[in-house]
mmCIF file of C-alpha atoms in Angstrom:
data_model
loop_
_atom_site.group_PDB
_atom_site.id
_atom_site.type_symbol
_atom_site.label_atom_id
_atom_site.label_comp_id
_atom_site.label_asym_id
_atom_site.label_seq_id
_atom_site.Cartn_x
_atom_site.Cartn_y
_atom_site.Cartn_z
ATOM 1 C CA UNK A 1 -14.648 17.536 -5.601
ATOM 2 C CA UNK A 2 -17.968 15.946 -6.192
ATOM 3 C CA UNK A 3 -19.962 17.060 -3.504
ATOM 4 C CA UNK A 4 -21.288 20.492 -1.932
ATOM 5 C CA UNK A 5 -23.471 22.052 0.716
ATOM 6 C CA UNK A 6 -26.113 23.943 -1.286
ATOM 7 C CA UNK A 7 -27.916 27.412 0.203
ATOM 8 C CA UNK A 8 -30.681 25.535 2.387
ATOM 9 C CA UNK A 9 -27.621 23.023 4.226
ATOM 10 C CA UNK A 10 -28.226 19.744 1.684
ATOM 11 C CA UNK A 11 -25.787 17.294 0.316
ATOM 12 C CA UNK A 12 -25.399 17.889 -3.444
ATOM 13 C CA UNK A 13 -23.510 14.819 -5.036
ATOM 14 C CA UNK A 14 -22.702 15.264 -8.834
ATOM 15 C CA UNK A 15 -23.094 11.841 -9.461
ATOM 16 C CA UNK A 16 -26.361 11.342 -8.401
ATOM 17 C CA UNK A 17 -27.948 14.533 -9.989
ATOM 18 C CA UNK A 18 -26.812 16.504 -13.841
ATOM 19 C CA UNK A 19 -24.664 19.387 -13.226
ATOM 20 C CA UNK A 20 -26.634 21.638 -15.885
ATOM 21 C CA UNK A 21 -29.523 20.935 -13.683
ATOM 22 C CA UNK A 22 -27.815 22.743 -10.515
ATOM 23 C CA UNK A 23 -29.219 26.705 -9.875
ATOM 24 C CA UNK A 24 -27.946 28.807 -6.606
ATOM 25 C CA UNK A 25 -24.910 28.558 -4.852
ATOM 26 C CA UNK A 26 -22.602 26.115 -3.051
ATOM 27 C CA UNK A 27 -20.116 26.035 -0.421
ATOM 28 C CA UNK A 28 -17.483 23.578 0.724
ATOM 29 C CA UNK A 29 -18.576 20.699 3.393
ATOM 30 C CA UNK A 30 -15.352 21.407 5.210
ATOM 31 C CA UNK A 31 -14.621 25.621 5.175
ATOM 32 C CA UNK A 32 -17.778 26.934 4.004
ATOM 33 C CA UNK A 33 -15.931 29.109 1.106
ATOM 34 C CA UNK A 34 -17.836 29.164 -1.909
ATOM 35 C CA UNK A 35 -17.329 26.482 -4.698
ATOM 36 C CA UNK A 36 -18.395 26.777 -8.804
ATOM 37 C CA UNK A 37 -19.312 23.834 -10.518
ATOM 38 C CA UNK A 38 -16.612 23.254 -13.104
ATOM 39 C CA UNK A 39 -18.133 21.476 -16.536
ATOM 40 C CA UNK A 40 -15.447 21.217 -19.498
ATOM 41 C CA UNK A 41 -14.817 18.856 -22.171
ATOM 42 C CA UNK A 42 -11.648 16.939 -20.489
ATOM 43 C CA UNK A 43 -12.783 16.405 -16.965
ATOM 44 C CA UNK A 44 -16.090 15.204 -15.698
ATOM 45 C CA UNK A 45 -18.143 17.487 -14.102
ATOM 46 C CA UNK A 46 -17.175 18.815 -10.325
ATOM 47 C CA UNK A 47 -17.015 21.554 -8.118
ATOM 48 C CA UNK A 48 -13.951 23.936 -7.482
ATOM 49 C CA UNK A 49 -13.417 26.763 -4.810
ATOM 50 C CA UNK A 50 -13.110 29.977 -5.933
ATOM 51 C CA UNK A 51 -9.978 30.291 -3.693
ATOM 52 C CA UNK A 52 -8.199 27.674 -2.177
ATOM 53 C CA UNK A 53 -6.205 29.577 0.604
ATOM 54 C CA UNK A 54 -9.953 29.245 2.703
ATOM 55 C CA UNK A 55 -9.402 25.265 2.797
ATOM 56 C CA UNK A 56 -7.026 22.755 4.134
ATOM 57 C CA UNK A 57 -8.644 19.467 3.073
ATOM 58 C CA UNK A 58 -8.035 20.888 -0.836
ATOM 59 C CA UNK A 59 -4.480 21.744 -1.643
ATOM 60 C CA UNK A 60 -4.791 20.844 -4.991
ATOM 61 C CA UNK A 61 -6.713 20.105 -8.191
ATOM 62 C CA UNK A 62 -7.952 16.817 -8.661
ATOM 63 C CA UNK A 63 -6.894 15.084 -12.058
ATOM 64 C CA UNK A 64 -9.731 13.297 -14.839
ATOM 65 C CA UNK A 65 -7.717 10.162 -12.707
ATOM 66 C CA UNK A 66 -9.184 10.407 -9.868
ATOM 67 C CA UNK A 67 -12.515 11.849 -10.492
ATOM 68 C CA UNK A 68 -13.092 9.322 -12.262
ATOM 69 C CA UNK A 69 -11.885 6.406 -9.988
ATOM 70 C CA UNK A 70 -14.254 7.816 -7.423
ATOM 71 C CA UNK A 71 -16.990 7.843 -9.545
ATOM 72 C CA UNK A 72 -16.075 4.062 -10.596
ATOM 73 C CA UNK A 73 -15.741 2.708 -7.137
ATOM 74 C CA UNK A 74 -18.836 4.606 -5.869
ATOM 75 C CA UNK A 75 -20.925 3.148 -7.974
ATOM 76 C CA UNK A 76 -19.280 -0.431 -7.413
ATOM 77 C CA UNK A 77 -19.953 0.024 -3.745
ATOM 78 C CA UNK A 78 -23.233 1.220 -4.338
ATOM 79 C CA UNK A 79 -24.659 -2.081 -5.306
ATOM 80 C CA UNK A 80 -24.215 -3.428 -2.437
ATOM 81 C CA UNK A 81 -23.378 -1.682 0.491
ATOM 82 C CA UNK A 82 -23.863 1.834 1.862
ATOM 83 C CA UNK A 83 -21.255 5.037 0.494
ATOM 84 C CA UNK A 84 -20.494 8.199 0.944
ATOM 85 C CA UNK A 85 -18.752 10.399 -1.249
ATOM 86 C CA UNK A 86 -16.202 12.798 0.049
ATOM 87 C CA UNK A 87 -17.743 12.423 3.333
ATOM 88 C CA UNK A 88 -16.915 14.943 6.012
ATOM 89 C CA UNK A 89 -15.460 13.602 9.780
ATOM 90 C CA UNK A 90 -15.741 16.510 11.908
ATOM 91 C CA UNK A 91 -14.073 15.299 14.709
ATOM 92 C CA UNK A 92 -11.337 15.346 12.827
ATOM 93 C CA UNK A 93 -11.651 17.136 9.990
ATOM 94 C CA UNK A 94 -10.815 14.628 7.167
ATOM 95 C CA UNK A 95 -12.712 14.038 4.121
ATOM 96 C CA UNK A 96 -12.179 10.313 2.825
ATOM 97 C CA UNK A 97 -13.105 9.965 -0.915
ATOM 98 C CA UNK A 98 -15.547 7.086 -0.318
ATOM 99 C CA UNK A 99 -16.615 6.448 3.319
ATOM 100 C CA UNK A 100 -18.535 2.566 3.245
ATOM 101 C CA UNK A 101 -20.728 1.342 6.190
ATOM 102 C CA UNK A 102 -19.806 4.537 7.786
ATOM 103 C CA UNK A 103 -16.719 3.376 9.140
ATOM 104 C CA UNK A 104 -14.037 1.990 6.175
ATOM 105 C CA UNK A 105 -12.911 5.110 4.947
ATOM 106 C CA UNK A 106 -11.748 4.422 1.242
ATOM 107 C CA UNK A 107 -8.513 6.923 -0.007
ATOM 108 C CA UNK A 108 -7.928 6.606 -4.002
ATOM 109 C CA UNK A 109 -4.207 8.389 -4.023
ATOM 110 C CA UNK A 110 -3.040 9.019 -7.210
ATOM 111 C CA UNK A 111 -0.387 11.678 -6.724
ATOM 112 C CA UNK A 112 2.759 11.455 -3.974
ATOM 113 C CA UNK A 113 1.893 12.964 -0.764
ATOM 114 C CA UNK A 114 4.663 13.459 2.176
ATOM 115 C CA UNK A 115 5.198 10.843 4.677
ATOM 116 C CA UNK A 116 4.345 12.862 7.290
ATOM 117 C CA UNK A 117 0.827 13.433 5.453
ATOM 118 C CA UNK A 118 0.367 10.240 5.509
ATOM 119 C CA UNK A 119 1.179 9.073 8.802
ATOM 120 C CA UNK A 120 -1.164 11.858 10.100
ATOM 121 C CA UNK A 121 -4.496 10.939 7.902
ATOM 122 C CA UNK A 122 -3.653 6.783 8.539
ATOM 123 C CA UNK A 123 -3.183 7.874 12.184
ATOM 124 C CA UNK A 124 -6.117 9.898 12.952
ATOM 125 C CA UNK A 125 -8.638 7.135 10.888
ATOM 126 C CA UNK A 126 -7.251 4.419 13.132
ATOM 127 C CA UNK A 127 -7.562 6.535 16.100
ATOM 128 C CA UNK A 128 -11.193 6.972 15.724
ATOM 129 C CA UNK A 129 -11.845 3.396 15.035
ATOM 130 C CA UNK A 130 -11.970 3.870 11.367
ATOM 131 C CA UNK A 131 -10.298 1.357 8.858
ATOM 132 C CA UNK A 132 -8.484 3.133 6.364
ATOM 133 C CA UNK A 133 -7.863 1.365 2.616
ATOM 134 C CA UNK A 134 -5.378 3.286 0.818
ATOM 135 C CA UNK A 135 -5.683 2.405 -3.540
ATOM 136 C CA UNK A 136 -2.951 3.764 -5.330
ATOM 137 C CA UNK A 137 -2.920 5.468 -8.800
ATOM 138 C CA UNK A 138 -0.969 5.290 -11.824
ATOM 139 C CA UNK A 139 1.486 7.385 -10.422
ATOM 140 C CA UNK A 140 2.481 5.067 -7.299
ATOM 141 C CA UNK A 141 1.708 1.936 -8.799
ATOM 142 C CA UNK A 142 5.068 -0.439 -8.280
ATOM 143 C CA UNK A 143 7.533 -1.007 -10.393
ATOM 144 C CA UNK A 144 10.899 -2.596 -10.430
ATOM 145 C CA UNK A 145 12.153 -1.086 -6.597
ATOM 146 C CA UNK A 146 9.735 0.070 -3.861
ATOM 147 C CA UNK A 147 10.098 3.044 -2.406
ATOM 148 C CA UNK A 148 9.806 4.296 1.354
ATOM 149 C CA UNK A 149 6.108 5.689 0.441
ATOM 150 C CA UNK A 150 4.787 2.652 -0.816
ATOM 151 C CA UNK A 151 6.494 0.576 1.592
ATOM 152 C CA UNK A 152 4.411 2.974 4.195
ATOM 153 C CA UNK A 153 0.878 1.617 1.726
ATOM 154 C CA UNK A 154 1.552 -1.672 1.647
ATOM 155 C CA UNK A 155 -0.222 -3.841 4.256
ATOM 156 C CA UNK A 156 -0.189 -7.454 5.838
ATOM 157 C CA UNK A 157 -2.185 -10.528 5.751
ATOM 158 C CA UNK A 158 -1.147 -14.377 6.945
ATOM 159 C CA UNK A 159 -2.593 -15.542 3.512
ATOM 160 C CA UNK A 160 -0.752 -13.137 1.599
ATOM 161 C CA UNK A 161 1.808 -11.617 3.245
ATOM 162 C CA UNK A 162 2.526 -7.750 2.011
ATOM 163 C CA UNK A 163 -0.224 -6.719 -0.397
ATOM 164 C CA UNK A 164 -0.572 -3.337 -1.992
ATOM 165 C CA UNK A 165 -3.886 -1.839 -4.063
ATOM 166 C CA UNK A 166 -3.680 -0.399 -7.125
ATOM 167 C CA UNK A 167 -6.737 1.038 -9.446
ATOM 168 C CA UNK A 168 -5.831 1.281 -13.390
ATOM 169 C CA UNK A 169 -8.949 4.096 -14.627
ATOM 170 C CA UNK A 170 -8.106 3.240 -18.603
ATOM 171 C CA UNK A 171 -8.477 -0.802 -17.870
ATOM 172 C CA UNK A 172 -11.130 -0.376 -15.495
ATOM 173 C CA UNK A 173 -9.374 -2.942 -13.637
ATOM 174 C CA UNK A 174 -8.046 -2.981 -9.699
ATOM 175 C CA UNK A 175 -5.229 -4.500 -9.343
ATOM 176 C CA UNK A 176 -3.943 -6.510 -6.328
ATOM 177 C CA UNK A 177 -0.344 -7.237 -5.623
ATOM 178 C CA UNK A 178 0.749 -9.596 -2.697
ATOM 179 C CA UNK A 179 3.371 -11.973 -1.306
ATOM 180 C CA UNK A 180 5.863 -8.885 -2.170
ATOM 181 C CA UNK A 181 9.694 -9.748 -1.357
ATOM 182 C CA UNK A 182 12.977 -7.880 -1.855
ATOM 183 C CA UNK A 183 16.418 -8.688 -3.205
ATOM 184 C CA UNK A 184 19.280 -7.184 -2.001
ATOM 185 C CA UNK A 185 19.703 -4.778 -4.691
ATOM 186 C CA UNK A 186 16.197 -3.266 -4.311
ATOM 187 C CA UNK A 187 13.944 -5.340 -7.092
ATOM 188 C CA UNK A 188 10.736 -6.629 -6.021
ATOM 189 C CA UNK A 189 8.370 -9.816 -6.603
ATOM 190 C CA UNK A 190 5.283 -10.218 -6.678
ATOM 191 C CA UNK A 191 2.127 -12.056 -7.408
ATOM 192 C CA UNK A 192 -0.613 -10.096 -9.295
ATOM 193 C CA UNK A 193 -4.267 -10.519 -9.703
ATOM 194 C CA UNK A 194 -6.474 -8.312 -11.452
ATOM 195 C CA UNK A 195 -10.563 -7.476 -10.678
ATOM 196 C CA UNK A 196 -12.289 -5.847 -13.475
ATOM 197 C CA UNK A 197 -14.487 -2.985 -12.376
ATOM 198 C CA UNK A 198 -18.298 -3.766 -11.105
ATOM 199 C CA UNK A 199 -17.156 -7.441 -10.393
ATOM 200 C CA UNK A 200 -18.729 -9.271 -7.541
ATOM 201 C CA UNK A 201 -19.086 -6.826 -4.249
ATOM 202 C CA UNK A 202 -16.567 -4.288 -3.871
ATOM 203 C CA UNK A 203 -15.963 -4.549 0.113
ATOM 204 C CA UNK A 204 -15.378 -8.505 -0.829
ATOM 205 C CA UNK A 205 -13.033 -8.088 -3.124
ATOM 206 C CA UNK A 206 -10.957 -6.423 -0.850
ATOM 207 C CA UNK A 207 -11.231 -8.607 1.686
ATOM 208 C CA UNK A 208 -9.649 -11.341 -0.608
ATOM 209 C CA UNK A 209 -6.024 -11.082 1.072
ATOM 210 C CA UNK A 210 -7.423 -13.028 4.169
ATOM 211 C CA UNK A 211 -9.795 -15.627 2.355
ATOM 212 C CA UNK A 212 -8.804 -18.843 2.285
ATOM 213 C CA UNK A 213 -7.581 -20.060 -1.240
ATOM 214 C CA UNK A 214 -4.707 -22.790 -2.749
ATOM 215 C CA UNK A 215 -1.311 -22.605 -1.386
ATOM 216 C CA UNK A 216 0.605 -19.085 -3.146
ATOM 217 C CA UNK A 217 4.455 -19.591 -4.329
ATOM 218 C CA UNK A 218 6.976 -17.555 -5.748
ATOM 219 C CA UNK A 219 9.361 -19.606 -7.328
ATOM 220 C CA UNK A 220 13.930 -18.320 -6.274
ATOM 221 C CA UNK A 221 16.153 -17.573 -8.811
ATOM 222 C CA UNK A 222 19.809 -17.303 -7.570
ATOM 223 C CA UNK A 223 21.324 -13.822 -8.113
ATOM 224 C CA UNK A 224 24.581 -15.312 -9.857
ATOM 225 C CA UNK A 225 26.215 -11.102 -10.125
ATOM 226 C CA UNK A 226 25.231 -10.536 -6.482
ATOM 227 C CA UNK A 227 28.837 -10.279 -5.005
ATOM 228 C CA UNK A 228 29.819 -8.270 -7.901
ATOM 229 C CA UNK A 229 27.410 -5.894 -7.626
ATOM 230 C CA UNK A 230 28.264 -5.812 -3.684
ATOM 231 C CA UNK A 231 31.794 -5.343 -4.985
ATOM 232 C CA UNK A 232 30.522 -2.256 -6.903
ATOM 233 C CA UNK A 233 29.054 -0.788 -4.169
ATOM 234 C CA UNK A 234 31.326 -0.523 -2.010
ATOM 235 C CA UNK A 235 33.698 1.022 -4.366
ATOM 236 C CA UNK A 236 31.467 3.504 -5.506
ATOM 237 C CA UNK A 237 31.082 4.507 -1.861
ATOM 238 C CA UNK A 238 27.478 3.806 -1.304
ATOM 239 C CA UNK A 239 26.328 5.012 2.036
ATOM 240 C CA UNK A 240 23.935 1.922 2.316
ATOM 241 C CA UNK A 241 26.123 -0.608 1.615
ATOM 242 C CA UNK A 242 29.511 1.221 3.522
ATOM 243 C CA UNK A 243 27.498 1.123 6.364
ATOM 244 C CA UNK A 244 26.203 -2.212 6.553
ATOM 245 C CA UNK A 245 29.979 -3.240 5.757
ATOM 246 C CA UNK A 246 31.367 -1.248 8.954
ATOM 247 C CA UNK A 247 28.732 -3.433 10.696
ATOM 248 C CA UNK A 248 30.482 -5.974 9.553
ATOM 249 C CA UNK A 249 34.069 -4.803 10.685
ATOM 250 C CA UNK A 250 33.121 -4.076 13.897
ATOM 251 C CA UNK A 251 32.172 -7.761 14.322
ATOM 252 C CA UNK A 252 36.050 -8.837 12.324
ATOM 253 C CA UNK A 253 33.938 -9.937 9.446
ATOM 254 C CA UNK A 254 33.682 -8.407 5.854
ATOM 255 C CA UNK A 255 31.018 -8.711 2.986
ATOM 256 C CA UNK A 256 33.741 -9.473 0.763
ATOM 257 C CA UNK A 257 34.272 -12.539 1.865
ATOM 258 C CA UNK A 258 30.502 -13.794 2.303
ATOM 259 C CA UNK A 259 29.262 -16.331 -0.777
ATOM 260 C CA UNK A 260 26.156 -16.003 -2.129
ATOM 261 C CA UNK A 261 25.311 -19.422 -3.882
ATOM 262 C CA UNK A 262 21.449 -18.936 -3.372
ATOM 263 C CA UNK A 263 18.595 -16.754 -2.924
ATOM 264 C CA UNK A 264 18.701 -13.522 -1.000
ATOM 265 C CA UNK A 265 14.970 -12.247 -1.388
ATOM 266 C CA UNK A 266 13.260 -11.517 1.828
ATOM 267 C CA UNK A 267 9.572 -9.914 3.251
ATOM 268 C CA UNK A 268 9.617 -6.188 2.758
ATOM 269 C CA UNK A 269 12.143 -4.695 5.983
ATOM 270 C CA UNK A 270 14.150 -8.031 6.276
ATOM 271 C CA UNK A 271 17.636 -7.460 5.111
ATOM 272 C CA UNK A 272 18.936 -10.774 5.486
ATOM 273 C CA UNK A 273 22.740 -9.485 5.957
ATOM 274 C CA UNK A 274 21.683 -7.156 9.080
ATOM 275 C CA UNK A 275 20.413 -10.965 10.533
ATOM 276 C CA UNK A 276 23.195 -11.203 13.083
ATOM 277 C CA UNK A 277 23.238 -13.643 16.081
ATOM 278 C CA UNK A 278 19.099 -13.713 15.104
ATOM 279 C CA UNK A 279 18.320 -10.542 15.668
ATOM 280 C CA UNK A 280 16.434 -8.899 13.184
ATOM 281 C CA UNK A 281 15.926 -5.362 12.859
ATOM 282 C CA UNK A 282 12.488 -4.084 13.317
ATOM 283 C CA UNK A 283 10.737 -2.050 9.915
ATOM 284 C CA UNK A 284 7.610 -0.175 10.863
ATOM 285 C CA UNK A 285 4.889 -0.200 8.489
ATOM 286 C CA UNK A 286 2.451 3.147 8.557
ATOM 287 C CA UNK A 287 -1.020 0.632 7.717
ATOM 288 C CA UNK A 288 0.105 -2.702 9.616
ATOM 289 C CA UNK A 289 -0.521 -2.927 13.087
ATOM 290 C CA UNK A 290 -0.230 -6.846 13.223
ATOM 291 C CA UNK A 291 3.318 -8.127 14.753
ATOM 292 C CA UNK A 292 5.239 -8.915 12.211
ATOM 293 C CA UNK A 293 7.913 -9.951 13.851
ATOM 294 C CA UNK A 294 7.242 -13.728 13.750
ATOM 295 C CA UNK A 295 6.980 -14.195 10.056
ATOM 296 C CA UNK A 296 10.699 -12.447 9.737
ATOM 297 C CA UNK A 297 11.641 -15.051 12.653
ATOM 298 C CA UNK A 298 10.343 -18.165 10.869
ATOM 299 C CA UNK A 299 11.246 -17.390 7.499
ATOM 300 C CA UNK A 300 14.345 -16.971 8.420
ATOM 301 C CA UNK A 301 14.373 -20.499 10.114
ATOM 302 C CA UNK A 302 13.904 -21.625 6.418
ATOM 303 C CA UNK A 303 16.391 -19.408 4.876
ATOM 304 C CA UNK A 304 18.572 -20.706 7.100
ATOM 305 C CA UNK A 305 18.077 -24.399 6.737
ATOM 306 C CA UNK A 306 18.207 -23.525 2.853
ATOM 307 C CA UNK A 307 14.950 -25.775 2.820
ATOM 308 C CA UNK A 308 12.766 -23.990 0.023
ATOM 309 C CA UNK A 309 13.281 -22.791 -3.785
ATOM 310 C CA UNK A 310 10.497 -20.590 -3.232
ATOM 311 C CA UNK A 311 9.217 -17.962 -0.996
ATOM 312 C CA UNK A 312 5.703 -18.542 0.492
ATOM 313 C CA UNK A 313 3.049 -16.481 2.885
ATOM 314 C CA UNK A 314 3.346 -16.333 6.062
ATOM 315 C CA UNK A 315 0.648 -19.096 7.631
ATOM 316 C CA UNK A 316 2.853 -21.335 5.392
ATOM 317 C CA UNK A 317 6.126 -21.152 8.115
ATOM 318 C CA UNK A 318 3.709 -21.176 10.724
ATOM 319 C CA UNK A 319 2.118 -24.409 9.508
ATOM 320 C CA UNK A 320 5.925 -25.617 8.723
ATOM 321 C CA UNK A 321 7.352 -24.597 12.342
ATOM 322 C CA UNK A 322 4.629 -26.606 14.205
ATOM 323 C CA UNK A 323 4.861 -29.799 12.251
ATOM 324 C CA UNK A 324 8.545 -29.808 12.920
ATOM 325 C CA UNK A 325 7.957 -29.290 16.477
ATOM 326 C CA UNK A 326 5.195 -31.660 17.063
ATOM 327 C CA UNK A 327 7.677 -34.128 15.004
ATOM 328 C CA UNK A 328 10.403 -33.273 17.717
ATOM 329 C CA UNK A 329 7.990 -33.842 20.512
#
């Protein structure tokens, strides 16, 4: 941690004052145990409680990572707009690591927390009419599949679709991913863009998944092993897939005998074979609070006209679905 209460009730931030200048002792914003400033040759300077059994908002030790992503986006917001480092909410007891214009609480998660952790600290921000930015670390940056955590970070835009944050500390670089889809066997796509550190104002650049900007595409490629790998699947007994094939029995049908001659890459929570009589299951989403529902409903309008060789964001089937019914008209 980067901040402490000193013995007369101030605010001590270590990265607006030298560590080696720092006499007397400090306690914790949040339990009032007492902390010891920490000043080696691997991390950068930073207080650490003498016990951590006093303290719920600390269950572990922070990594060089993410010390020093706080101190880089601090000093990015800084320029610009008012911050708050490790900022304590009494009312309910959370600590964001960068609160900015006292009400966008900034979280820089670099290690995997629980999904009921994370449901509870999203949930109690919103709840008090905070807007919570979650920016993910090496550790949950994506890769190939998505998993149900970052699913649960990911968040919405008409301009973008699904985006996700993710800060890179050696590039100095935040990264953002958007217009994410699925395939049926789990990959991902993607755009990316990347912001270098200190460019332009912070709270901007994260507003850029709702600017306006040139239409976004993502050209299809045809999965031409797809029914194989279905085929593979099912004899290997996998719960998902036997499943969604009894689904499929119960209505006479079989997945067997389905073709797949083009793309099957969807939004994140659309599984375009669980699409039946146009019903689409609902996916919650732990930061989105938009309805989603109508970009699953007109996309798949499009998948099922097979009308596009490329998947687009979501004010693009909007646009699409009024023209053809003002045509119609």
């Amino acid at each position: 941690m980067l901040t402490a209460i000193d013995e007369n009730g101030q605010v001590v931030n270590l990265l607006e004052i030298e560590a080696k200048e720092l006499t007397g002792k400090y306690f914790c914003p949040s339990c009032k145990s007492e902390l010891f400033i920490k000043n080696g040759e691997i991390k950068m300077p930073h207080f650490a409680h003498k016990s951590l059994k006093a303290c719920d908002l600390w269950l572990e030790n922070e990594s060089e990572q993410h010390l020093g992503l706080k101190k880089a986006l601090y000093q990015w917001f800084k320029k610009t707009d008012k911050v708050e480092i490790e900022a304590y909410i009494p009312e309910f007891k959370q600590r964001p690591d960068l609160l900015v214009n006292d009400k966008i609480a900034i979280e820089i998660q670099c290690s995997h927390l629980s999904m009921k952790r994370l449901k509870e600290r999203t949930e109690n921000y919103q709840v008090h009419g905070f807007t919570v930015l979650w920016l993910m670390g090496q550790d949950l940056w994506l890769k190939d599949q998505i998993t149900e955590l970052q699913k649960n970070l990911v968040y919405f835009s008409e301009k973008r679709g699904f985006y996700y944050w993710e800060l890179d500390f050696k590039a100095q670089k935040m990264r953002l991913k958007s217009l994410i889809h699925e395939d049926l066997r789990g990959k991902i796509i993607y755009l990316q863009e990347e912001i270098p550190f200190g460019e332009g104002r912070l709270i901007e650049q994260l507003r850029l998944p709702f600017l306006s900007q040139k239409l976004l595409t993502i050209p299809l490629i045809v999965d031409l092993k797809l029914a194989e790998f279905i085929r593979r699947q099912l004899y290997y007994c996998s719960p998902k897939w036997l499943k969604l094939q009894e689904k499929y029995y119960q209505r006479g049908e079989n997945l067997l005998n389905l073709t797949f001659e083009r793309s099957f890459i969807a939004p994140l929570g659309l599984n375009l074979l669980e699409v039946f009589d146009d019903k689409i299951p609902l996916h919650k989403f732990t930061q989105i609070k938009q309805n989603i529902n109508l970009y699953y409903e007109n996309f798949l309008i499009n998948f099922q006209q097979n009308s596009f060789k490329a998947v687009y964001p979501p004010r693009f089937y909007a646009i699409m679905k009024k023209q053809k019914k003002d045509m119609n008209e």
